[in-house]
């Protein structure tokens, strides 16, 4: 994972929130620096920068929704944790391997956009929705007791069941991952 520090498996809620704030601030600066037309334009055959942000917001909202479920519902739906806690680096390695093996965003892919009339307004809307998604997940994290982050799990479409703490670590690395993906794709187009 380029550009983001790796967090250990026992990272506290506050450490995760700080890391999320840090990655969000850096990525927001990156996304805001795009010309609006370039922000919404596909990168070759790949998603546009705006599509990457919409995907991140969709993913974050799903995690926030999971965090808002009663603990008994989570235990009933996803069972007891049966693995040792994993660090951000371990999760990142597994995620990269799954992507290299053909893993995709699936239902978390952004919906197709065709007729955007005002690129500047669209960019502002997408970035505002992303800011809101990040704010809401931070609020949801604070509703969890530290010890419960390792007692309950949520499903990830590629990684399988992750503890709540692992899902939060993934959320931090996922945001940096998409900045890195866009940077690589743009560099590849220029080469």
C-alpha positions as semicolon CSV with decimal commas, in nm:
position;residue;x (nm);y (nm);z (nm)
1;X;0,000;0,000;0,000
2;X;0,180;0,306;-0,124
3;X;0,158;0,632;0,067
4;X;-0,023;0,517;0,380
5;X;0,132;0,394;0,699
6;X;0,038;0,044;0,807
7;X;-0,152;0,004;1,131
8;X;-0,109;-0,292;1,368
9;X;-0,385;-0,542;1,442
10;X;-0,443;-0,386;1,786
11;X;-0,492;-0,027;1,664
12;X;-0,731;0,165;1,888
13;X;-1,050;0,331;1,770
14;X;-0,884;0,670;1,803
15;X;-0,579;0,558;1,604
16;X;-0,804;0,427;1,326
17;X;-1,008;0,749;1,322
18;X;-0,686;0,955;1,308
19;X;-0,558;0,741;1,019
20;X;-0,891;0,776;0,839
21;X;-0,878;1,154;0,888
22;X;-0,521;1,165;0,757
23;X;-0,591;0,953;0,448
24;X;-0,916;1,140;0,383
25;X;-0,745;1,480;0,401
26;X;-0,469;1,371;0,163
27;X;-0,705;1,201;-0,079
28;X;-0,949;1,494;-0,072
29;X;-0,666;1,726;-0,174
30;X;-0,583;1,487;-0,458
31;X;-0,944;1,456;-0,581
32;X;-1,009;1,831;-0,550
33;X;-0,703;1,910;-0,763
34;X;-0,860;1,747;-1,069
35;X;-1,008;1,962;-1,338
36;X;-1,383;1,885;-1,321
37;X;-1,394;1,742;-1,674
38;X;-1,099;1,511;-1,599
39;X;-1,255;1,412;-1,266
40;X;-1,562;1,266;-1,437
41;X;-1,388;1,131;-1,750
42;X;-1,300;0,759;-1,763
43;X;-0,929;0,676;-1,752
44;X;-0,910;0,476;-2,071
45;X;-1,144;0,181;-2,012
46;X;-1,126;0,220;-1,633
47;X;-1,336;0,416;-1,389
48;X;-1,300;0,793;-1,377
49;X;-1,148;0,951;-1,065
50;X;-1,505;1,047;-0,969
51;X;-1,619;0,686;-1,010
52;X;-1,340;0,579;-0,772
53;X;-1,466;0,827;-0,514
54;X;-1,827;0,715;-0,564
55;X;-1,713;0,354;-0,511
56;X;-1,534;0,454;-0,190
57;X;-1,842;0,636;-0,060
58;X;-2,063;0,336;-0,141
59;X;-1,821;0,104;0,040
60;X;-1,794;0,331;0,343
61;X;-2,173;0,363;0,368
62;X;-2,202;-0,017;0,369
63;X;-1,955;-0,044;0,658
64;X;-2,134;0,235;0,844
65;X;-2,460;0,046;0,798
66;X;-2,300;-0,266;0,942
67;X;-2,167;-0,072;1,239
68;X;-2,519;0,050;1,310
69;X;-2,664;-0,301;1,344
70;X;-2,737;-0,444;1,688
71;X;-2,449;-0,662;1,810
72;X;-2,680;-0,963;1,845
73;X;-2,778;-0,931;1,480
74;X;-2,413;-0,924;1,375
75;X;-2,337;-1,231;1,587
76;X;-2,641;-1,411;1,447
77;X;-2,564;-1,326;1,084
78;X;-2,185;-1,358;1,081
79;X;-2,097;-1,585;1,373
80;X;-1,811;-1,572;1,617
81;X;-1,462;-1,457;1,526
82;X;-1,242;-1,759;1,459
83;X;-0,915;-1,604;1,348
84;X;-0,632;-1,407;1,502
85;X;-0,643;-1,029;1,450
86;X;-0,471;-0,914;1,131
87;X;-0,278;-0,594;1,073
88;X;-0,348;-0,351;0,793
89;X;-0,042;-0,483;0,613
90;X;-0,168;-0,843;0,631
91;X;-0,512;-0,738;0,507
92;X;-0,353;-0,533;0,228
93;X;-0,141;-0,827;0,107
94;X;-0,442;-1,058;0,097
95;X;-0,654;-0,793;-0,077
96;X;-0,387;-0,731;-0,343
97;X;-0,361;-1,105;-0,406
98;X;-0,738;-1,136;-0,448
99;X;-0,748;-0,841;-0,687
100;X;-0,461;-0,988;-0,890
101;X;-0,657;-1,314;-0,911
102;X;-0,949;-1,129;-1,072
103;X;-1,144;-0,996;-0,774
104;X;-1,370;-0,702;-0,851
105;X;-1,592;-0,447;-0,681
106;X;-1,906;-0,641;-0,773
107;X;-2,215;-0,476;-0,630
108;X;-1,998;-0,197;-0,489
109;X;-1,902;-0,075;-0,836
110;X;-2,032;0,274;-0,905
111;X;-2,344;0,295;-1,119
112;X;-2,291;0,409;-1,478
113;X;-2,311;0,783;-1,544
114;X;-2,382;0,910;-1,892
115;X;-2,523;1,259;-1,920
116;X;-2,344;1,483;-1,672
117;X;-2,427;1,838;-1,777
118;X;-2,218;2,030;-1,524
119;X;-1,884;1,863;-1,444
120;X;-1,799;2,115;-1,172
121;X;-2,130;2,059;-0,991
122;X;-2,094;1,681;-1,028
123;X;-1,742;1,688;-0,883
124;X;-1,861;1,901;-0,591
125;X;-2,156;1,669;-0,528
126;X;-1,942;1,351;-0,536
127;X;-1,679;1,499;-0,303
128;X;-1,942;1,635;-0,064
129;X;-2,109;1,292;-0,046
130;X;-1,769;1,137;0,024
131;X;-1,698;1,386;0,304
132;X;-2,037;1,299;0,455
133;X;-1,970;0,924;0,430
134;X;-1,637;0,966;0,611
135;X;-1,794;1,181;0,883
136;X;-2,073;0,927;0,937
137;X;-1,837;0,630;0,969
138;X;-1,626;0,819;1,223
139;X;-1,940;0,884;1,430
140;X;-2,038;0,517;1,401
141;X;-1,693;0,402;1,515
142;X;-1,728;0,605;1,834
143;X;-2,044;0,410;1,920
144;X;-1,835;0,092;1,956
145;X;-1,652;-0,015;2,270
146;X;-1,287;-0,093;2,208
147;X;-1,314;-0,462;2,303
148;X;-1,618;-0,517;2,079
149;X;-1,416;-0,427;1,769
150;X;-1,255;-0,773;1,792
151;X;-1,564;-0,966;1,909
152;X;-1,789;-0,903;1,609
153;X;-1,735;-0,937;1,238
154;X;-1,871;-0,805;0,911
155;X;-1,859;-0,960;0,565
156;X;-1,630;-0,824;0,296
157;X;-1,713;-0,929;-0,063
158;X;-1,354;-1,040;-0,137
159;X;-1,186;-1,086;0,201
160;X;-1,467;-1,279;0,369
161;X;-1,547;-1,216;0,735
162;X;-1,339;-0,946;0,899
163;X;-1,354;-0,833;1,257
164;X;-1,499;-0,486;1,290
165;X;-1,148;-0,356;1,366
166;X;-1,011;-0,528;1,052
167;X;-1,294;-0,380;0,845
168;X;-1,202;-0,036;0,974
169;X;-0,835;-0,095;0,893
170;X;-0,945;-0,206;0,546
171;X;-1,150;0,113;0,507
172;X;-0,840;0,323;0,570
173;X;-0,623;0,125;0,329
174;X;-0,901;0,108;0,067
175;X;-0,916;0,486;0,045
176;X;-0,540;0,508;-0,015
177;X;-0,556;0,213;-0,255
178;X;-0,791;0,400;-0,490
179;X;-0,576;0,713;-0,494
180;X;-0,281;0,490;-0,586
181;X;-0,484;0,311;-0,857
182;X;-0,584;0,639;-1,022
183;X;-0,226;0,770;-1,006
184;X;-0,095;0,449;-1,171
185;X;-0,359;0,452;-1,444
186;X;-0,298;0,817;-1,528
187;X;0,079;0,758;-1,537
188;X;0,023;0,456;-1,762
189;X;-0,184;0,664;-2,005
190;X;0,084;0,931;-2,022
191;X;0,361;0,675;-2,087
